[in-house]
mmCIF file of N, CA and C in Angstrom:
data_model
loop_
_atom_site.group_PDB
_atom_site.id
_atom_site.type_symbol
_atom_site.label_atom_id
_atom_site.label_comp_id
_atom_site.label_asym_id
_atom_site.label_seq_id
_atom_site.Cartn_x
_atom_site.Cartn_y
_atom_site.Cartn_z
ATOM 1 N N MET A 1 34.679 7.175 -7.703
ATOM 2 C CA MET A 1 34.064 7.047 -6.376
ATOM 3 C C MET A 1 32.581 7.680 -6.657
ATOM 4 N N ALA A 2 31.495 6.594 -6.291
ATOM 5 C CA ALA A 2 30.313 7.240 -6.000
ATOM 6 C C ALA A 2 29.271 7.217 -5.033
ATOM 7 N N ILE A 3 28.442 6.993 -4.914
ATOM 8 C CA ILE A 3 27.887 7.555 -3.241
ATOM 9 C C ILE A 3 26.348 6.530 -3.670
ATOM 10 N N ALA A 4 26.174 5.939 -2.180
ATOM 11 C CA ALA A 4 24.548 5.233 -2.518
ATOM 12 C C ALA A 4 24.509 5.893 -0.997
ATOM 13 N N THR A 5 23.008 5.852 -0.944
ATOM 14 C CA THR A 5 22.583 6.317 0.614
ATOM 15 C C THR A 5 20.765 5.003 0.743
ATOM 16 N N ALA A 6 21.209 5.205 2.583
ATOM 17 C CA ALA A 6 20.000 4.509 2.294
ATOM 18 C C ALA A 6 19.092 4.266 3.930
ATOM 19 N N ASN A 7 17.786 4.698 3.873
ATOM 20 C CA ASN A 7 17.184 4.581 5.152
ATOM 21 C C ASN A 7 17.679 3.289 5.265
ATOM 22 N N VAL A 8 17.400 2.611 6.829
ATOM 23 C CA VAL A 8 17.260 0.946 7.120
ATOM 24 C C VAL A 8 16.275 0.702 7.929
ATOM 25 N N THR A 9 15.446 -0.142 7.410
ATOM 26 C CA THR A 9 15.041 -0.731 7.789
ATOM 27 C C THR A 9 14.364 -1.305 9.216
ATOM 28 N N THR A 10 13.073 -1.890 10.320
ATOM 29 C CA THR A 10 12.820 -2.721 10.226
ATOM 30 C C THR A 10 12.849 -3.860 9.922
ATOM 31 N N GLY A 11 12.681 -5.263 10.790
ATOM 32 C CA GLY A 11 12.388 -6.712 10.031
ATOM 33 C C GLY A 11 13.616 -7.318 9.499
ATOM 34 N N ALA A 12 12.816 -7.896 7.939
ATOM 35 C CA ALA A 12 14.192 -8.612 7.368
ATOM 36 C C ALA A 12 15.222 -7.463 7.025
ATOM 37 N N ALA A 13 15.906 -7.582 6.831
ATOM 38 C CA ALA A 13 17.778 -6.921 6.317
ATOM 39 C C ALA A 13 17.304 -6.943 4.707
ATOM 40 N N ALA A 14 17.432 -5.224 4.985
ATOM 41 C CA ALA A 14 17.269 -4.557 3.305
ATOM 42 C C ALA A 14 18.217 -4.108 3.069
ATOM 43 N N ASN A 15 18.565 -4.295 0.482
ATOM 44 C CA ASN A 15 20.380 -3.917 0.129
ATOM 45 C C ASN A 15 20.186 -2.624 0.984
ATOM 46 N N VAL A 16 21.140 -1.806 1.584
ATOM 47 C CA VAL A 16 21.761 -0.571 1.198
ATOM 48 C C VAL A 16 22.761 0.090 0.234
ATOM 49 N N TYR A 17 23.547 -1.171 -0.289
ATOM 50 C CA TYR A 17 23.963 -0.699 -1.265
ATOM 51 C C TYR A 17 24.460 -2.214 -1.592
ATOM 52 N N ALA A 18 23.950 -2.451 -2.987
ATOM 53 C CA ALA A 18 24.572 -3.781 -4.055
ATOM 54 C C ALA A 18 25.000 -3.497 -5.146
ATOM 55 N N SER A 19 26.298 -4.379 -4.918
ATOM 56 C CA SER A 19 26.823 -4.048 -5.921
ATOM 57 C C SER A 19 26.709 -4.109 -7.390
ATOM 58 N N SER A 20 27.616 -3.309 -8.526
ATOM 59 C CA SER A 20 27.095 -3.991 -10.053
ATOM 60 C C SER A 20 27.673 -4.192 -10.778
ATOM 61 N N GLY A 21 28.687 -5.071 -11.139
ATOM 62 C CA GLY A 21 29.874 -5.445 -11.256
ATOM 63 C C GLY A 21 30.641 -5.371 -10.338
ATOM 64 N N ASN A 22 32.578 -5.665 -10.157
ATOM 65 C CA ASN A 22 32.811 -5.091 -9.213
ATOM 66 C C ASN A 22 33.000 -4.513 -8.771
ATOM 67 N N THR A 23 33.308 -3.466 -7.136
ATOM 68 C CA THR A 23 33.106 -2.620 -6.945
ATOM 69 C C THR A 23 34.641 -2.997 -5.303
ATOM 70 N N ALA A 24 34.656 -1.246 -5.466
ATOM 71 C CA ALA A 24 35.874 -1.594 -3.723
ATOM 72 C C ALA A 24 34.390 -0.645 -2.577
ATOM 73 N N VAL A 25 33.791 -0.864 -1.787
ATOM 74 C CA VAL A 25 33.460 -0.051 -0.744
ATOM 75 C C VAL A 25 34.509 0.750 -0.203
ATOM 76 N N THR A 26 34.807 1.971 -0.045
ATOM 77 C CA THR A 26 35.294 2.530 0.810
ATOM 78 C C THR A 26 35.630 3.485 1.334
ATOM 79 N N TYR A 27 33.803 3.257 2.233
ATOM 80 C CA TYR A 27 33.048 4.244 3.194
ATOM 81 C C TYR A 27 31.637 3.731 3.163
ATOM 82 N N LEU A 28 32.056 3.128 4.567
ATOM 83 C CA LEU A 28 29.754 3.623 4.852
ATOM 84 C C LEU A 28 29.760 3.580 6.501
ATOM 85 N N SER A 29 29.089 4.770 6.422
ATOM 86 C CA SER A 29 28.663 5.383 7.964
ATOM 87 C C SER A 29 27.244 4.807 8.071
ATOM 88 N N LEU A 30 26.701 4.580 9.590
ATOM 89 C CA LEU A 30 25.044 4.329 9.656
ATOM 90 C C LEU A 30 25.115 5.272 10.931
ATOM 91 N N THR A 31 24.247 6.180 11.056
ATOM 92 C CA THR A 31 24.145 7.681 11.116
ATOM 93 C C THR A 31 22.721 7.419 12.115
ATOM 94 N N ASN A 32 22.436 7.772 12.770
ATOM 95 C CA ASN A 32 21.247 7.303 14.167
ATOM 96 C C ASN A 32 20.633 8.978 14.246
ATOM 97 N N ILE A 33 19.525 8.882 13.149
ATOM 98 C CA ILE A 33 18.274 10.555 12.361
ATOM 99 C C ILE A 33 17.750 10.832 13.788
ATOM 100 N N THR A 34 17.589 10.220 15.288
ATOM 101 C CA THR A 34 16.198 9.861 15.710
ATOM 102 C C THR A 34 16.790 10.558 17.712
ATOM 103 N N ALA A 35 16.382 10.778 18.640
ATOM 104 C CA ALA A 35 15.951 11.696 19.606
ATOM 105 C C ALA A 35 16.137 10.458 21.039
ATOM 106 N N GLY A 36 16.314 8.953 20.519
ATOM 107 C CA GLY A 36 16.528 8.274 21.506
ATOM 108 C C GLY A 36 17.362 7.169 20.656
ATOM 109 N N ASN A 37 18.885 6.301 21.622
ATOM 110 C CA ASN A 37 18.697 5.185 20.762
ATOM 111 C C ASN A 37 18.881 4.156 19.867
ATOM 112 N N VAL A 38 19.638 3.383 18.776
ATOM 113 C CA VAL A 38 18.988 2.317 18.302
ATOM 114 C C VAL A 38 20.417 1.319 17.842
ATOM 115 N N LEU A 39 19.212 0.532 17.601
ATOM 116 C CA LEU A 39 20.080 -0.977 18.141
ATOM 117 C C LEU A 39 20.206 -1.598 16.195
ATOM 118 N N ALA A 40 21.414 -1.375 15.907
ATOM 119 C CA ALA A 40 21.391 -2.115 14.362
ATOM 120 C C ALA A 40 22.471 -3.562 13.932
ATOM 121 N N ASN A 41 22.551 -3.338 12.702
ATOM 122 C CA ASN A 41 22.233 -5.263 12.198
ATOM 123 C C ASN A 41 23.264 -5.005 10.633
ATOM 124 N N VAL A 42 24.289 -5.827 10.682
ATOM 125 C CA VAL A 42 24.663 -4.840 8.974
ATOM 126 C C VAL A 42 25.794 -6.219 8.383
ATOM 127 N N TYR A 43 24.714 -6.401 7.386
ATOM 128 C CA TYR A 43 25.708 -8.049 6.876
ATOM 129 C C TYR A 43 26.040 -7.935 5.836
ATOM 130 N N VAL A 44 27.830 -8.990 5.004
ATOM 131 C CA VAL A 44 27.933 -8.162 3.767
ATOM 132 C C VAL A 44 26.766 -9.514 3.248
ATOM 133 N N VAL A 45 26.307 -9.862 1.685
ATOM 134 C CA VAL A 45 25.847 -11.283 1.427
ATOM 135 C C VAL A 45 26.223 -11.520 -0.208
ATOM 136 N N PRO A 46 26.859 -12.896 -0.225
ATOM 137 C CA PRO A 46 26.960 -13.245 -1.082
ATOM 138 C C PRO A 46 25.688 -13.644 -1.857
ATOM 139 N N SER A 47 26.072 -13.188 -3.364
ATOM 140 C CA SER A 47 25.164 -13.162 -4.408
ATOM 141 C C SER A 47 24.141 -14.000 -4.179
ATOM 142 N N GLY A 48 23.117 -13.955 -3.886
ATOM 143 C CA GLY A 48 21.595 -15.043 -4.600
ATOM 144 C C GLY A 48 22.026 -15.582 -2.926
ATOM 145 N N GLY A 49 22.296 -14.802 -2.248
ATOM 146 C CA GLY A 49 22.582 -15.246 -0.470
ATOM 147 C C GLY A 49 21.566 -14.485 -0.311
ATOM 148 N N THR A 50 21.033 -14.857 1.367
ATOM 149 C CA THR A 50 20.716 -14.305 2.394
ATOM 150 C C THR A 50 21.381 -13.496 3.380
ATOM 151 N N ALA A 51 20.869 -12.153 4.836
ATOM 152 C CA ALA A 51 21.085 -12.371 5.877
ATOM 153 C C ALA A 51 21.492 -12.938 7.048
ATOM 154 N N GLY A 52 21.766 -13.373 6.978
ATOM 155 C CA GLY A 52 22.266 -14.057 8.543
ATOM 156 C C GLY A 52 23.658 -14.672 9.550
ATOM 157 N N ASN A 53 22.729 -15.848 9.900
ATOM 158 C CA ASN A 53 24.628 -15.502 11.272
ATOM 159 C C ASN A 53 25.678 -15.529 10.159
ATOM 160 N N SER A 54 26.099 -16.719 9.144
ATOM 161 C CA SER A 54 26.557 -17.202 8.473
ATOM 162 C C SER A 54 27.327 -15.041 7.602
ATOM 163 N N ASN A 55 26.852 -14.373 8.064
ATOM 164 C CA ASN A 55 27.509 -13.319 7.293
ATOM 165 C C ASN A 55 27.140 -11.459 7.460
ATOM 166 N N VAL A 56 26.636 -11.980 8.909
ATOM 167 C CA VAL A 56 26.083 -10.994 9.380
ATOM 168 C C VAL A 56 27.954 -9.984 10.580
ATOM 169 N N THR A 57 28.068 -8.941 10.018
ATOM 170 C CA THR A 57 29.503 -7.967 10.441
ATOM 171 C C THR A 57 28.974 -7.442 11.596
ATOM 172 N N LEU A 58 28.299 -6.814 11.935
ATOM 173 C CA LEU A 58 27.411 -6.734 12.909
ATOM 174 C C LEU A 58 26.112 -6.925 13.573
ATOM 175 N N LEU A 59 25.917 -6.922 14.735
ATOM 176 C CA LEU A 59 24.853 -7.437 15.284
ATOM 177 C C LEU A 59 24.447 -6.498 16.371
ATOM 178 N N GLN A 60 23.644 -6.229 16.611
ATOM 179 C CA GLN A 60 23.103 -5.403 17.492
ATOM 180 C C GLN A 60 24.174 -4.583 18.122
ATOM 181 N N ILE A 61 25.170 -3.074 17.169
ATOM 182 C CA ILE A 61 25.167 -2.405 18.026
ATOM 183 C C ILE A 61 24.650 -0.970 17.878
ATOM 184 N N GLU A 62 25.075 -0.325 19.300
ATOM 185 C CA GLU A 62 23.897 0.309 19.648
ATOM 186 C C GLU A 62 24.736 1.756 18.680
ATOM 187 N N ILE A 63 24.209 2.497 18.362
ATOM 188 C CA ILE A 63 24.285 4.119 18.139
ATOM 189 C C ILE A 63 23.468 4.524 19.162
ATOM 190 N N ALA A 64 24.358 5.968 19.664
ATOM 191 C CA ALA A 64 23.236 6.857 20.823
ATOM 192 C C ALA A 64 22.881 7.610 19.670
ATOM 193 N N THR A 65 21.872 8.493 20.435
ATOM 194 C CA THR A 65 21.186 10.028 19.671
ATOM 195 C C THR A 65 22.068 10.000 18.629
ATOM 196 N N LEU A 66 21.904 10.721 17.910
ATOM 197 C CA LEU A 66 22.113 12.264 16.321
ATOM 198 C C LEU A 66 24.133 11.258 16.685
ATOM 199 N N ASP A 67 24.539 9.934 16.421
ATOM 200 C CA ASP A 67 25.965 9.719 16.364
ATOM 201 C C ASP A 67 26.531 8.892 15.337
ATOM 202 N N THR A 68 26.861 9.255 14.173
ATOM 203 C CA THR A 68 27.657 8.059 13.377
ATOM 204 C C THR A 68 28.629 7.159 14.090
ATOM 205 N N TYR A 69 27.963 5.383 13.237
ATOM 206 C CA TYR A 69 29.224 4.535 13.054
ATOM 207 C C TYR A 69 29.409 4.642 11.972
ATOM 208 N N GLN A 70 31.442 3.969 12.015
ATOM 209 C CA GLN A 70 31.892 4.328 10.499
ATOM 210 C C GLN A 70 32.582 3.257 10.228
ATOM 211 N N LEU A 71 31.881 1.809 9.893
ATOM 212 C CA LEU A 71 32.182 0.735 9.802
ATOM 213 C C LEU A 71 33.699 0.957 8.427
ATOM 214 N N TYR A 72 33.788 1.478 7.614
ATOM 215 C CA TYR A 72 34.814 1.542 6.549
ATOM 216 C C TYR A 72 34.774 2.849 6.281
ATOM 217 N N ALA A 73 37.038 2.964 7.158
ATOM 218 C CA ALA A 73 36.409 4.507 6.813
ATOM 219 C C ALA A 73 38.367 4.326 6.180
ATOM 220 N N GLY A 74 39.311 5.107 6.145
ATOM 221 C CA GLY A 74 40.541 5.716 5.763
ATOM 222 C C GLY A 74 40.407 4.614 4.731
ATOM 223 N N ASN A 75 41.879 3.239 4.970
ATOM 224 C CA ASN A 75 42.388 2.724 3.936
ATOM 225 C C ASN A 75 41.837 1.234 3.484
ATOM 226 N N GLU A 76 40.497 1.241 4.629
ATOM 227 C CA GLU A 76 40.373 0.057 4.361
ATOM 228 C C GLU A 76 38.755 -0.039 3.368
ATOM 229 N N LYS A 77 38.504 -1.204 3.351
ATOM 230 C CA LYS A 77 38.343 -1.461 1.429
ATOM 231 C C LYS A 77 37.214 -2.983 2.076
ATOM 232 N N LEU A 78 36.173 -3.433 1.113
ATOM 233 C CA LEU A 78 35.384 -4.177 0.668
ATOM 234 C C LEU A 78 35.310 -4.166 -0.609
ATOM 235 N N LEU A 79 35.772 -5.441 -1.380
ATOM 236 C CA LEU A 79 35.813 -5.801 -2.247
ATOM 237 C C LEU A 79 34.709 -6.502 -2.405
ATOM 238 N N LEU A 80 33.407 -6.396 -3.224
ATOM 239 C CA LEU A 80 32.513 -6.763 -3.603
ATOM 240 C C LEU A 80 32.139 -6.697 -4.962
ATOM 241 N N GLY A 81 31.962 -8.517 -5.605
ATOM 242 C CA GLY A 81 31.168 -9.169 -7.348
ATOM 243 C C GLY A 81 29.724 -8.756 -6.926
ATOM 244 N N ASN A 82 29.670 -8.761 -8.413
ATOM 245 C CA ASN A 82 28.757 -8.121 -9.046
ATOM 246 C C ASN A 82 27.590 -9.312 -8.223
ATOM 247 N N GLY A 83 26.399 -8.807 -7.790
ATOM 248 C CA GLY A 83 24.925 -8.769 -7.154
ATOM 249 C C GLY A 83 25.213 -8.829 -5.694
ATOM 250 N N ASP A 84 26.603 -9.055 -4.726
ATOM 251 C CA ASP A 84 26.913 -8.973 -3.758
ATOM 252 C C ASP A 84 25.883 -7.792 -3.223
ATOM 253 N N SER A 85 26.180 -7.557 -1.514
ATOM 254 C CA SER A 85 25.324 -6.690 -1.544
ATOM 255 C C SER A 85 25.537 -6.359 0.134
ATOM 256 N N ILE A 86 25.737 -5.268 0.741
ATOM 257 C CA ILE A 86 25.741 -4.780 2.364
ATOM 258 C C ILE A 86 23.889 -4.896 2.229
ATOM 259 N N GLN A 87 23.136 -5.816 3.398
ATOM 260 C CA GLN A 87 22.206 -5.089 3.682
ATOM 261 C C GLN A 87 22.081 -4.293 5.427
ATOM 262 N N ALA A 88 20.912 -3.769 6.143
ATOM 263 C CA ALA A 88 21.191 -3.748 7.304
ATOM 264 C C ALA A 88 19.425 -3.147 7.937
ATOM 265 N N ASN A 89 19.313 -4.094 8.815
ATOM 266 C CA ASN A 89 17.935 -3.343 9.561
ATOM 267 C C ASN A 89 18.724 -2.958 11.075
ATOM 268 N N SER A 90 17.281 -2.775 11.902
ATOM 269 C CA SER A 90 17.915 -1.974 12.787
ATOM 270 C C SER A 90 16.078 -2.114 13.861
ATOM 271 N N ASN A 91 16.206 -2.219 14.953
ATOM 272 C CA ASN A 91 15.056 -2.084 16.035
ATOM 273 C C ASN A 91 14.140 -1.029 15.717
ATOM 274 N N ALA A 92 14.253 0.145 14.688
ATOM 275 C CA ALA A 92 13.647 1.255 14.966
ATOM 276 C C ALA A 92 12.892 2.267 13.416
ATOM 277 N N ALA A 93 11.954 2.242 13.497
ATOM 278 C CA ALA A 93 12.421 2.093 11.903
ATOM 279 C C ALA A 93 12.561 4.172 11.306
ATOM 280 N N SER A 94 12.672 4.376 10.360
ATOM 281 C CA SER A 94 13.048 5.392 9.884
ATOM 282 C C SER A 94 14.044 6.397 10.794
ATOM 283 N N SER A 95 15.369 5.477 11.719
ATOM 284 C CA SER A 95 16.197 5.471 12.561
ATOM 285 C C SER A 95 17.849 5.864 12.672
ATOM 286 N N ILE A 96 17.938 4.973 11.175
ATOM 287 C CA ILE A 96 19.636 4.824 11.219
ATOM 288 C C ILE A 96 18.926 5.606 9.131
ATOM 289 N N THR A 97 20.628 5.746 9.228
ATOM 290 C CA THR A 97 20.741 6.564 7.115
ATOM 291 C C THR A 97 22.450 5.786 7.131
ATOM 292 N N VAL A 98 22.516 5.508 5.522
ATOM 293 C CA VAL A 98 23.390 4.594 5.421
ATOM 294 C C VAL A 98 24.237 5.736 4.910
ATOM 295 N N VAL A 99 25.039 6.169 4.234
ATOM 296 C CA VAL A 99 25.914 6.939 3.248
ATOM 297 C C VAL A 99 26.894 5.821 3.472
ATOM 298 N N CYS A 100 27.497 5.067 1.835
ATOM 299 C CA CYS A 100 27.903 4.045 1.100
ATOM 300 C C CYS A 100 29.065 4.885 0.069
ATOM 301 N N SER A 101 30.467 5.004 0.222
ATOM 302 C CA SER A 101 30.660 5.085 -1.314
ATOM 303 C C SER A 101 31.551 4.473 -1.710
ATOM 304 N N TYR A 102 31.917 3.927 -2.770
ATOM 305 C CA TYR A 102 32.458 2.591 -3.249
ATOM 306 C C TYR A 102 33.207 3.349 -5.208
ATOM 307 N N THR A 103 33.611 2.724 -5.074
ATOM 308 C CA THR A 103 34.186 2.774 -6.770
ATOM 309 C C THR A 103 34.324 1.329 -7.294
ATOM 310 N N ASN A 104 34.084 1.746 -9.558
ATOM 311 C CA ASN A 104 34.355 0.311 -9.595
ATOM 312 C C ASN A 104 35.551 -0.487 -9.714
ATOM 313 N N VAL A 105 36.501 -1.570 -10.022
ATOM 314 C CA VAL A 105 37.253 -2.263 -9.751
ATOM 315 C C VAL A 105 37.593 -3.182 -11.205
#
């Protein structure tokens, strides 16, 4: 298994994890590291696609101050092909960090 980390930006959704080959995401969390509530969006984007309404996974999820939201945990898996990605954005800069655990399949 491997781990990828990223900071979520404002504006257009940006990659927080991009699959190289076929991978299975086994864990993904979003943590609000600031002193105020933050809204976040998460998208699962096919290779060559863009983040939008057709691939949104979480929309305007409110993450409270110093709280963590787990999207994939336990026995859940998200299978991604080469070039597929998980993208995110939020309404506050430098406020959300992402931790993603994945393995090649």
